[in-house]
Short mmCIF file of C-alpha atoms and ligand atoms in Angstrom, two decimals:
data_model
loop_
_atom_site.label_atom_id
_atom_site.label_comp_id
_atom_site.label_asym_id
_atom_site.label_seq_id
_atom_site.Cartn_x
_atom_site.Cartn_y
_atom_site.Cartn_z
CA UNK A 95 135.14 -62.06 -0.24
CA UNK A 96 136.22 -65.82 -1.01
CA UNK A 97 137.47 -66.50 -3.94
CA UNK A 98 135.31 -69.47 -4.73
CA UNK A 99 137.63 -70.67 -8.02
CA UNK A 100 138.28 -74.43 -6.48
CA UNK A 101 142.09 -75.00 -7.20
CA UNK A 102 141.77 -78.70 -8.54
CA UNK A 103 138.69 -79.85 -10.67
CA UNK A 104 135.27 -80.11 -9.18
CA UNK A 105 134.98 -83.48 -10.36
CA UNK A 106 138.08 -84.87 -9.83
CA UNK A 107 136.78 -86.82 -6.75
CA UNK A 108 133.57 -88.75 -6.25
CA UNK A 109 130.14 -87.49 -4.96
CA UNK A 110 130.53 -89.03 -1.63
CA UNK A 111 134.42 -87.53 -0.99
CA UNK A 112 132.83 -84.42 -1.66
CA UNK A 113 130.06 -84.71 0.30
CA UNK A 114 132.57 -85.38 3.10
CA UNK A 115 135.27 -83.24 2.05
CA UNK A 116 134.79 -80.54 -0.59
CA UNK A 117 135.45 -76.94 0.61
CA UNK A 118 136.80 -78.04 4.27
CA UNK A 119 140.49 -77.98 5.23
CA UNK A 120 142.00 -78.46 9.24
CA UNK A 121 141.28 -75.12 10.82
CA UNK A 122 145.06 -73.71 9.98
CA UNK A 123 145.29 -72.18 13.62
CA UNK A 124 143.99 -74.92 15.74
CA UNK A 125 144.02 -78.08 13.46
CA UNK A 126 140.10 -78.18 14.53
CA UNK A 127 139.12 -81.09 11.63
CA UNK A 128 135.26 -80.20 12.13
CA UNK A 129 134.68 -77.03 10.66
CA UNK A 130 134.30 -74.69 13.27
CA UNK A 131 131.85 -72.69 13.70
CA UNK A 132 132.90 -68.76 13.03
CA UNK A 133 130.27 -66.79 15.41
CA UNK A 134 131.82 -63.66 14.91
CA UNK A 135 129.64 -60.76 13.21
CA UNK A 136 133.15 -59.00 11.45
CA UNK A 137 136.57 -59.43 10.62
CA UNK A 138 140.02 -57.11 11.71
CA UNK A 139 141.43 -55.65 8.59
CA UNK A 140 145.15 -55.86 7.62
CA UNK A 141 145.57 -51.84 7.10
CA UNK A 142 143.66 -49.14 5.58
CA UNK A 143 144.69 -50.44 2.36
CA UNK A 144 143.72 -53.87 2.88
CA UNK A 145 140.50 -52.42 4.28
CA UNK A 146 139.92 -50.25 1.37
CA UNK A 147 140.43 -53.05 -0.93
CA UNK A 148 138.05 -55.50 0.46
CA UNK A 149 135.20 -52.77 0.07
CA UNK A 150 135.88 -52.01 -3.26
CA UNK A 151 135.69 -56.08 -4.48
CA UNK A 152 139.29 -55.97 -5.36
CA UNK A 153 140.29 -58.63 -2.66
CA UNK A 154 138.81 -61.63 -1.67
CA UNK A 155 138.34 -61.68 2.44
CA UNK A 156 135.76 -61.48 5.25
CA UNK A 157 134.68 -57.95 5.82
CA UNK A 158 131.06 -58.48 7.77
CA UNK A 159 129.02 -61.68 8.13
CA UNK A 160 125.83 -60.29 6.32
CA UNK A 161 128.25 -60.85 3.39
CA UNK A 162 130.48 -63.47 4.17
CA UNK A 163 131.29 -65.84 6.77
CA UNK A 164 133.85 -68.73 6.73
CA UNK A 165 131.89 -71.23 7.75
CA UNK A 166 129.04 -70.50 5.53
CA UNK A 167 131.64 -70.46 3.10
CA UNK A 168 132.62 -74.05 3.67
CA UNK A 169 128.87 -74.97 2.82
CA UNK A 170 128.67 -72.79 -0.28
CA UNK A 171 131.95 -74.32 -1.43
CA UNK A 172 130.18 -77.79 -0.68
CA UNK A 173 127.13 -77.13 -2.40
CA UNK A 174 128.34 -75.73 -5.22
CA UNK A 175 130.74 -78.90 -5.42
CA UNK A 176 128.25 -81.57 -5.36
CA UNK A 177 126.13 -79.16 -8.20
CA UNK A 178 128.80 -79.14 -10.13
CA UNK A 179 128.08 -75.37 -10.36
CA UNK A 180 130.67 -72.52 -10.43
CA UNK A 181 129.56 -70.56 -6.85
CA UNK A 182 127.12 -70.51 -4.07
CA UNK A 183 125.35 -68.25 -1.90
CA UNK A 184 123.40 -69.45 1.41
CA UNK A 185 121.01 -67.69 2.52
CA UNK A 186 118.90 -67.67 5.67
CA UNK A 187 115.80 -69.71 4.32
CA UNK A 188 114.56 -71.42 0.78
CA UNK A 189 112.32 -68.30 -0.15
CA UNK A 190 115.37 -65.73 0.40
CA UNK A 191 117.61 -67.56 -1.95
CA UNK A 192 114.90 -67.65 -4.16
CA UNK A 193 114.43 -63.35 -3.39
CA UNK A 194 117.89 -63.31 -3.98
CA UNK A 195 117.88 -65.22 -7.02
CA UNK A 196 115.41 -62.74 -8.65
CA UNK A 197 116.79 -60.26 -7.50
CA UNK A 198 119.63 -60.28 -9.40
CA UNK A 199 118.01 -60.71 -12.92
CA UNK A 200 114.62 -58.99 -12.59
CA UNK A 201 114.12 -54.98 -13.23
CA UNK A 202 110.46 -53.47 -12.25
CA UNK A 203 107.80 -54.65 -15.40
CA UNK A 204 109.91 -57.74 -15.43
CA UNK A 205 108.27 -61.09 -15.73
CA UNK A 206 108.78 -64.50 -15.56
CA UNK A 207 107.11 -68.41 -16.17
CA UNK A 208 107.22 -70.98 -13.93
CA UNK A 209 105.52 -74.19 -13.47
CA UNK A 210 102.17 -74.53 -11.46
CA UNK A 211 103.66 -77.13 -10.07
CA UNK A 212 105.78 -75.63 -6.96
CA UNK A 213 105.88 -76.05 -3.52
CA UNK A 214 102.60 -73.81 -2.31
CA UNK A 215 104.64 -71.07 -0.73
CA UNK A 216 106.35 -70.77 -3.29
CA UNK A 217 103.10 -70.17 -5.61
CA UNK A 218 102.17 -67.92 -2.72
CA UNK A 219 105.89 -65.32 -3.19
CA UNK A 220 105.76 -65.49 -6.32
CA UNK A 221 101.99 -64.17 -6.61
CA UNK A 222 101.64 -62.11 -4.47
CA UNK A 223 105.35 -61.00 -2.89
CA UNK A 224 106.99 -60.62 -5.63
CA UNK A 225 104.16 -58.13 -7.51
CA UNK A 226 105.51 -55.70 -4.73
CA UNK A 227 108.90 -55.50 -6.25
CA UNK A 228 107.00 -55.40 -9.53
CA UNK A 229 107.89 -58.49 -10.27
CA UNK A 230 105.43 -60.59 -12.78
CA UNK A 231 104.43 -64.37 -12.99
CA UNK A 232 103.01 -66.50 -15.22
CA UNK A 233 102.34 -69.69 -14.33
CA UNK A 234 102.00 -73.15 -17.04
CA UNK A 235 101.22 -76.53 -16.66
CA UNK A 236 105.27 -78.09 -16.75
CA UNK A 237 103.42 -81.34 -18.14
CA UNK A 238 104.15 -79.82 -21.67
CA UNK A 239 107.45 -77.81 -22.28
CA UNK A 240 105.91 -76.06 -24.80
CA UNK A 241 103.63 -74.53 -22.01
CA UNK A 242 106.68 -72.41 -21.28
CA UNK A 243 107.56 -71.29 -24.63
CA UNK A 244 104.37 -70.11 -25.79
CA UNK A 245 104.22 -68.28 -22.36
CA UNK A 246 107.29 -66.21 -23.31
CA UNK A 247 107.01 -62.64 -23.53
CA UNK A 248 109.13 -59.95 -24.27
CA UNK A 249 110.19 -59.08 -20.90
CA UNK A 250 110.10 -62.34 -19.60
CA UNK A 251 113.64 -62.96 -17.85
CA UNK A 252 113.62 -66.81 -16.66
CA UNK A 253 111.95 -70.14 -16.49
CA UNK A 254 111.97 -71.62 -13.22
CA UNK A 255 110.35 -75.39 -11.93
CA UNK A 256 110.76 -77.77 -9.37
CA UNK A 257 112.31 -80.82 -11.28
CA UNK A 258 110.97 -83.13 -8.76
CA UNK A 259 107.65 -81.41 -7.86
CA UNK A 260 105.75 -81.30 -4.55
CA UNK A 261 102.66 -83.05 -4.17
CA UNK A 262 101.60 -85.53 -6.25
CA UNK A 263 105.48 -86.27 -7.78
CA UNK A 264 105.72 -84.37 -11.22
CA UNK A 265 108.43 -84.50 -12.58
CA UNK A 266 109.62 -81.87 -15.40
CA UNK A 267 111.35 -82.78 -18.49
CA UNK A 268 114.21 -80.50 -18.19
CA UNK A 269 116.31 -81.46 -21.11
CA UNK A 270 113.11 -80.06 -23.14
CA UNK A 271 112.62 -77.25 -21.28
CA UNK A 272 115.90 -75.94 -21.10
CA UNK A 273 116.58 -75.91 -25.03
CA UNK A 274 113.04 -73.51 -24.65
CA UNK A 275 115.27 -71.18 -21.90
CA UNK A 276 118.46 -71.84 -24.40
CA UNK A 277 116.27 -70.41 -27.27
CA UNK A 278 115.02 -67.18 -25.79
CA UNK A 279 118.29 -66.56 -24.00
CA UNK A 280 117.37 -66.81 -20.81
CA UNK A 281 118.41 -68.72 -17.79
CA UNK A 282 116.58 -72.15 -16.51
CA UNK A 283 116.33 -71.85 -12.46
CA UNK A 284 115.50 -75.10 -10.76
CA UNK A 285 114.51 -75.76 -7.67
CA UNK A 286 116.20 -78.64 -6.73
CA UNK A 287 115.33 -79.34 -3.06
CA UNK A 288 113.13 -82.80 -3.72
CA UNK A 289 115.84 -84.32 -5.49
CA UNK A 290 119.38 -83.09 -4.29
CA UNK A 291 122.31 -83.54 -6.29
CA UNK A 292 122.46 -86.94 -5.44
CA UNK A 293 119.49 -87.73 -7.14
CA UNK A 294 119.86 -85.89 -10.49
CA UNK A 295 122.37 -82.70 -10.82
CA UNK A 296 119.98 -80.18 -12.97
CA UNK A 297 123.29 -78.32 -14.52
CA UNK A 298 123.75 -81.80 -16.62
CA UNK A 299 120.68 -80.84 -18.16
CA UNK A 300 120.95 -77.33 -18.97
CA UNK A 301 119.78 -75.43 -16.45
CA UNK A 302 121.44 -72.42 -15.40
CA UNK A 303 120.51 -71.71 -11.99
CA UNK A 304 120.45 -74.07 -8.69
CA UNK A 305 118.15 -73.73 -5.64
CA UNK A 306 117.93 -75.15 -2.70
CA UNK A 307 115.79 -75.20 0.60
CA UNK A 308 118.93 -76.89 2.67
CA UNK A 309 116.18 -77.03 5.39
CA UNK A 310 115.33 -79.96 3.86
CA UNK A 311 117.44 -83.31 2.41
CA UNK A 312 120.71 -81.24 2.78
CA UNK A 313 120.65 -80.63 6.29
CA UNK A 314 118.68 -83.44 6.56
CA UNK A 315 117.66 -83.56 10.50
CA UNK A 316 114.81 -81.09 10.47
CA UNK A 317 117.23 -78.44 12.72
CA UNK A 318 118.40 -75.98 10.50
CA UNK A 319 116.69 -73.48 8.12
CA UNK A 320 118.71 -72.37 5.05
CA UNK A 321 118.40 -71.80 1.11
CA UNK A 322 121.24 -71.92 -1.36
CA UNK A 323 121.41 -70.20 -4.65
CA UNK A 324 123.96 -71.92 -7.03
CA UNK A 325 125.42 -70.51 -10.50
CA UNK A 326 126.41 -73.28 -13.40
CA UNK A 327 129.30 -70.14 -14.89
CA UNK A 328 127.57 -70.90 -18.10
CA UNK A 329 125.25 -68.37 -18.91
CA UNK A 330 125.48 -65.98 -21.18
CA UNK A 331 124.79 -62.66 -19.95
CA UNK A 332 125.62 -60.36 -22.34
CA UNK A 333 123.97 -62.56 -25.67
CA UNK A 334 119.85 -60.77 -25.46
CA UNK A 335 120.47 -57.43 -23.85
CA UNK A 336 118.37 -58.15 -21.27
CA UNK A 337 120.25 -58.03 -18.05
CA UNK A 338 121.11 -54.83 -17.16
CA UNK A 339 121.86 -55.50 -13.51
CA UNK A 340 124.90 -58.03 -14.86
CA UNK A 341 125.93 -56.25 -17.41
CA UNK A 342 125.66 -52.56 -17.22
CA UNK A 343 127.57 -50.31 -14.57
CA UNK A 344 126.56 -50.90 -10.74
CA UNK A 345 125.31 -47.38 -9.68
CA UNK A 346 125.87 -49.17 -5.94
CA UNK A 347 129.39 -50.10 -6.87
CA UNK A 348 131.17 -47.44 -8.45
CA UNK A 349 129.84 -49.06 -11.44
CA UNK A 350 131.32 -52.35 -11.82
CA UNK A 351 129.68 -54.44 -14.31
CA UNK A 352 129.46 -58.10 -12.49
CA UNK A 353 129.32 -59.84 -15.87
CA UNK A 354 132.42 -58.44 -17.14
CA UNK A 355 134.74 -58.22 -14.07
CA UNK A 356 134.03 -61.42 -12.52
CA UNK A 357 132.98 -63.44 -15.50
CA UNK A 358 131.59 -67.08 -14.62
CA UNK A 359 130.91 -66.10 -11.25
CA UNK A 360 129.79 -62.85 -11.29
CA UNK A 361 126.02 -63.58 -10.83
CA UNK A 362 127.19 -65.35 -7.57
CA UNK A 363 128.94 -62.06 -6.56
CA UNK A 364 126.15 -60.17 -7.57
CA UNK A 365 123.62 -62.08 -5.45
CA UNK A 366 126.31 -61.59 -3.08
CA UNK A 367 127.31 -58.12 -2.96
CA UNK A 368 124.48 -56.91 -3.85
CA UNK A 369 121.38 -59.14 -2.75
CA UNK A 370 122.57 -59.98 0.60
CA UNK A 371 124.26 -56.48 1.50
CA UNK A 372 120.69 -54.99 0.77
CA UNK A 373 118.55 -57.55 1.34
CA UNK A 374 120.08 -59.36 4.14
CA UNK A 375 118.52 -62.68 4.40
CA UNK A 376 122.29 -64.16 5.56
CA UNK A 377 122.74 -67.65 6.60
CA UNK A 378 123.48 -67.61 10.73
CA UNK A 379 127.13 -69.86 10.77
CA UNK A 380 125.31 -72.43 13.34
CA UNK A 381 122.83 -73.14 10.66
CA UNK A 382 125.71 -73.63 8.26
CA UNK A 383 127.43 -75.83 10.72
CA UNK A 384 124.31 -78.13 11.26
CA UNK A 385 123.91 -78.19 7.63
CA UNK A 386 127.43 -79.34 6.76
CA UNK A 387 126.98 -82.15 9.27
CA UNK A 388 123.83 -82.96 7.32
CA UNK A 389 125.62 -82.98 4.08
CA UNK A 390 128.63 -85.27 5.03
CA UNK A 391 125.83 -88.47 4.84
CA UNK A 392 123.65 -87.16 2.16
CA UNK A 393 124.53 -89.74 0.00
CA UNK A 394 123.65 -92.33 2.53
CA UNK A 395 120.46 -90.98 3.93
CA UNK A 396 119.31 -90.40 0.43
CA UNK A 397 119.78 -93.64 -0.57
CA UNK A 398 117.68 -95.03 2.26
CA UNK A 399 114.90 -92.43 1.56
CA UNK A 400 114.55 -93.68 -1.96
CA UNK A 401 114.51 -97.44 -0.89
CA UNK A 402 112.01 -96.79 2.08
CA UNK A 403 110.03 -94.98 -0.08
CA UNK A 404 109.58 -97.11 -2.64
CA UNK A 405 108.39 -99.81 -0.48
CA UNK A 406 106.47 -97.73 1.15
CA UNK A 407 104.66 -96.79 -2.14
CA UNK A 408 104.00 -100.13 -3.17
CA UNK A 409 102.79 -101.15 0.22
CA UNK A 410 100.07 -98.22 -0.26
CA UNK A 411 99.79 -99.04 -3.77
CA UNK A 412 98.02 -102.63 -3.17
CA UNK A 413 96.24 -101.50 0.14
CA UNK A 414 92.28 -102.16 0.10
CA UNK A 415 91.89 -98.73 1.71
CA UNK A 416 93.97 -96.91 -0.66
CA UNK A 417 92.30 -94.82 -3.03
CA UNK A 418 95.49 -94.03 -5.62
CA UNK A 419 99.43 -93.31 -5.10
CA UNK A 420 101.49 -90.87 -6.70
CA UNK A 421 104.88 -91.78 -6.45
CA UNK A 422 106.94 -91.84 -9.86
CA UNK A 423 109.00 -94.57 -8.88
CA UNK A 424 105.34 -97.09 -9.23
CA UNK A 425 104.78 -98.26 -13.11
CA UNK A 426 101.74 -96.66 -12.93
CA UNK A 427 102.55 -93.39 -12.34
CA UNK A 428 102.20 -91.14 -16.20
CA UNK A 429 106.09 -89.99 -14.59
CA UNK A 430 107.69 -93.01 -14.42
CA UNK A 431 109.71 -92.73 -17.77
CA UNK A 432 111.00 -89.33 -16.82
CA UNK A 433 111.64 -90.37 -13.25
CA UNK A 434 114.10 -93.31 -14.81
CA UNK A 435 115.72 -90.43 -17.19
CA UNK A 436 116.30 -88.05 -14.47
CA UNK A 437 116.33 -90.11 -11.57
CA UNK A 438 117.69 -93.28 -11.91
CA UNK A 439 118.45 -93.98 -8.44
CA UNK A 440 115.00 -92.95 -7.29
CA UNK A 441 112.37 -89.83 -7.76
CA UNK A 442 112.71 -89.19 -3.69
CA UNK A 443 110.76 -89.59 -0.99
CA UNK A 444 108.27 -87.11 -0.70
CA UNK A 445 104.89 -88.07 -2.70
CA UNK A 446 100.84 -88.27 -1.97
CA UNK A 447 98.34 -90.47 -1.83
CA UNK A 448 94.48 -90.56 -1.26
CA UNK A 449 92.93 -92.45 1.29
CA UNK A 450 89.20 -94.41 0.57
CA UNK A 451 86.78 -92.23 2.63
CA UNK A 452 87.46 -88.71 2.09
CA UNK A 453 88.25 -85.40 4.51
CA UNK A 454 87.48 -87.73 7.71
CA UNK A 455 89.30 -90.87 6.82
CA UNK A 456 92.44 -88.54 6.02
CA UNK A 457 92.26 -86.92 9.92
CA UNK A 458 91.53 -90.09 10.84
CA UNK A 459 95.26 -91.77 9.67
CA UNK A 460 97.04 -88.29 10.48
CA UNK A 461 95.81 -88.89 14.03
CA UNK A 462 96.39 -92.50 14.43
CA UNK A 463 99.79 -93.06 13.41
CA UNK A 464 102.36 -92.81 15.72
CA UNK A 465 105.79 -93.56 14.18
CA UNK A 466 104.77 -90.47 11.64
CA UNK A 467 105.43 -86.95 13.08
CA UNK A 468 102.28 -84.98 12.28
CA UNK A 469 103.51 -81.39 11.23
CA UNK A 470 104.39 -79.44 7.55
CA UNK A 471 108.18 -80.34 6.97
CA UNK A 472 109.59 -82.74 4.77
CA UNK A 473 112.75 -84.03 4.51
CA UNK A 474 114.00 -85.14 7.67
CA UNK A 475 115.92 -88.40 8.68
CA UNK A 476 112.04 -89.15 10.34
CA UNK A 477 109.13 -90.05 8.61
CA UNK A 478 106.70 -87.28 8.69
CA UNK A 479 102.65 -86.93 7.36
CA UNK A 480 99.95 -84.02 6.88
CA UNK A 481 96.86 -83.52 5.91
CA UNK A 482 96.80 -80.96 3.60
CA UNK A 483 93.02 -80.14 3.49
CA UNK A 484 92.99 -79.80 6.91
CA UNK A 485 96.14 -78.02 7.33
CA UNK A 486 98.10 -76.31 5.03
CA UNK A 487 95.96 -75.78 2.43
CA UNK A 488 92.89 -74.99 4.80
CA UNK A 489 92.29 -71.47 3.90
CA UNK A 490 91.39 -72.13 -0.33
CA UNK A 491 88.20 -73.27 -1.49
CA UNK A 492 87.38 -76.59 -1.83
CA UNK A 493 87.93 -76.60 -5.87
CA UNK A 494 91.22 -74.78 -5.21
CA UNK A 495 92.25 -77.20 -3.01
CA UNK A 496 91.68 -80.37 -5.29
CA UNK A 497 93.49 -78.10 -8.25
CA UNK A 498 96.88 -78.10 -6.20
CA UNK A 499 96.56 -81.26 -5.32
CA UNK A 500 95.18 -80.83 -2.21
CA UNK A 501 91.90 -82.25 -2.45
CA UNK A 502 89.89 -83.99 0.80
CA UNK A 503 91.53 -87.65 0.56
CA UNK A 504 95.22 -86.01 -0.12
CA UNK A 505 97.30 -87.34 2.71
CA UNK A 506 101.38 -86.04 1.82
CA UNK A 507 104.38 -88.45 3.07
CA UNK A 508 107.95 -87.76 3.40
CA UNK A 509 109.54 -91.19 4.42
CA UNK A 510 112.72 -91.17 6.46
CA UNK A 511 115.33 -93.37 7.27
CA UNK A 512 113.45 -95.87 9.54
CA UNK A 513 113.04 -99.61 9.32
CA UNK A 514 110.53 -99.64 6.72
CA UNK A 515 108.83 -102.50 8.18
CA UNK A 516 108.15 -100.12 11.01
CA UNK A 517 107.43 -97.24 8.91
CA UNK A 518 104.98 -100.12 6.64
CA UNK A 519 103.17 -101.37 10.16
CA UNK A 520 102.04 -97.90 11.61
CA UNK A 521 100.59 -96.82 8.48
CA UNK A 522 98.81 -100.34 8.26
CA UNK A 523 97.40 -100.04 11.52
CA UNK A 524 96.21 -96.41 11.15
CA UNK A 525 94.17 -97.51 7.80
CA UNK A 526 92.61 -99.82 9.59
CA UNK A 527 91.17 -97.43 12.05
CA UNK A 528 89.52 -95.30 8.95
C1 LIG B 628 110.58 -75.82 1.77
C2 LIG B 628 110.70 -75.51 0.34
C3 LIG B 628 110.97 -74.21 -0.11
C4 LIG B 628 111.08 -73.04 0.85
O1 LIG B 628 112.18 -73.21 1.68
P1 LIG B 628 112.27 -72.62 3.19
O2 LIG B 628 113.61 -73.07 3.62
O3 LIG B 628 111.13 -73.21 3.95
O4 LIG B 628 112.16 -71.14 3.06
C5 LIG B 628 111.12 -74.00 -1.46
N1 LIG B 628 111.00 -75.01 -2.34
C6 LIG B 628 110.75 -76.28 -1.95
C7 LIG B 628 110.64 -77.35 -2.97
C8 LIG B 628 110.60 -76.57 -0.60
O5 LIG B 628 110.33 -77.82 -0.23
#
């Protein structure tokens, strides 16, 4: 396996070199400079030492690509870079790193809180997935960070939120909530897919655990699926007692205690080792590929999402056939303070808002526009729209819908890289057509 201890400081260059450079060097064999992409499924060992070695985690190397891969490597090197976090794992989608990410902490009976506020598949793995590993959830309204204290339990093994939240652009004050997770000794996961380390780095703030849907902002072109689950090397694993599966004896590894022999990384090489040998959501090396492409211009496609969106916003904001806008980055959103403490360079560019007319007005502008790409994705270099009632939300009730922010008028944006003038005129003329 890689050793993923970075020989120079994480920090020592800027976001954007290491959104160019960090965990790439010249292929040593060819001099390739893109990092090319390894489709290989396994790797030749040296001898039957070497061999014997690599299975029993006392070397670092490439055994088998459900584990490892080197250019999946490059990205988790990259990802875990631009966190600021200690080691990565990619996975094959945003719900297997965050299957992964449980799976390393959670025992059967175990439970844990996280904010209503997710992205609704999330909601829908947690509830209802997850109860089949006997995994428990309880969800609280992130709006208070006491919500998530008083929802503590004694079994209860993590916190986890979206910082940035999809729909409707809540935003969760993490500095709070993470002296809650501090208190009971237990690690803060955030999901931080909306924002991206260029927007706010959640290990700043105290959280614990990183992850990502790199479908989304990271790979950035709407071509690759992927999930990343990043570890700050912070933690404390050993302080409650209550994480047996990093600090007691692996029955599946001879018993090796993660915690102990790898330290500050071991709950990467336990989601590693362990999650993906059994669980095998693995990251295919094209995806990884695509998404280090996508990563080499985050910083500059973010910054244009956050600009376009804004306008965007405020276009909507003082249009006649506008009903409301929730976008944190408008005064009158109730997140705009937190949005300039977490997010000073913007609270992204994904957010709702309702349209004057209800359920048919909302078709209506989902059918007329033509710049938009009508379909459930967000975070792609093009602007895309849905209609959530009508689409992905289709199968609740009508009061469940309007609870998750999903009611009849809901129409969801996620504004791309356009000319916003553009982007500002097809939306204007599908209004009009309501
Ligand atoms: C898309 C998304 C996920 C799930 O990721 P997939 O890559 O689709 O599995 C999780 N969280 C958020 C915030 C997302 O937007």
């Amino acid at each position: 396996m890689p050793d993923q201890r970075p020989g120079a400081p994480r920090e020592k260059f800027g976001f954007a070199t290491r959104a160019v450079h960090a965990g790439a060097t010249p292929d040593p064999t060819t001099g390739a400079r893109s990092t090319p992409i390894h489709q290989t499924t396994a790797y030749v060992f040296e001898d039957a030492d070497h061999a014997a070695s690599l299975f029993n985690l006392q070397t670092f190397g490439y055994i088998y690509s459900r584990l490892t891969n080197p250019t999946v490597a490059v990205l988790e090197e990259r990802i875990a870079s631009l966190e600021g976090g200690r080691g990565t794992v990619c996975t094959s989608s945003g719900h297997a790193a965050q299957l992964l990410a449980f799976f390393s902490l959670m025992e059967p009976g175990d439970r844990f809180v996280a904010s209503r506020n997710l992205y609704g598949g999330s909601v829908t793995q947690f509830t209802h997935a997850f109860k089949k590993f006997g995994w428990g959830v309880d969800f609280v309204d992130p709006s208070d960070p006491k919500n998530f204290e008083a929802a503590i339990g004694p079994n209860t093994k993590a916190i986890f939120c979206e910082l940035l939240a999809n729909p409707g652009g809540v935003i969760v004050d993490l500095e709070a909530v993470a002296d809650v997770a501090r208190k009971a000794k237990i690690p803060l996961m955030v999901d931080n897919t909306l924002a991206t380390p260029f927007l706010c780095r959640p290990f700043d703030w105290g959280a614990d655990i990183i992850l990502h849907s790199t479908t989304k902002f990271l790979s950035g072109h709407g071509n690759a699926m992927g999930g990343a689950v990043v570890e700050s090397g912070k933690f404390d694993w050993f302080a409650s007692g209550k994480f047996p599966s990093m600090t007691e004896a692996d029955p599946a590894y001879h018993g090796l205690k993660f915690a102990e022999t790898f330290g500050d990384f071991g709950y990467t090489m336990k989601t590693r080792a362990v999650g993906l040998r059994d669980l095998g959501p693995t990251m295919a090396p094209l995806n990884a590929y695509l998404t280090i492409s996508g990563i080499e211009t985050l910083h500059l496609r973010m910054a244009a999402h956050v600009t376009n969106a804004q306008a965007v916003a405020e276009f909507l904001a003082g249009h006649p056939k506008v009903a409301w806008v929730s976008y944190a980055g408008l005064k009158s959103s109730p997140y705009h303070a937190l949005a300039k403490k977490y997010l000073p360079k913007g609270p992204g560019s994904v957010f709702t808002f309702g349209v004057k007319g209800g359920y048919d007005a909302g078709m209506k502008v989902v059918e007329t526009v033509e710049l938009f790409s009508h379909l459930a994705n967000i975070g792609d270099t093009r602007s895309l729209i849905i209609h959530p009632a009508s689409t992905t939300h289709r199968q609740l009730t009508e009061e469940q819908r309007v609870k998750s922010g999903a009611g009849p008028d809901v129409i969801r944006l996620s504004i791309g890289i356009e000319n916003v003038d553009d982007l500002i005129r097809d939306l204007d003329t599908a209004l009009a057509a309501t």
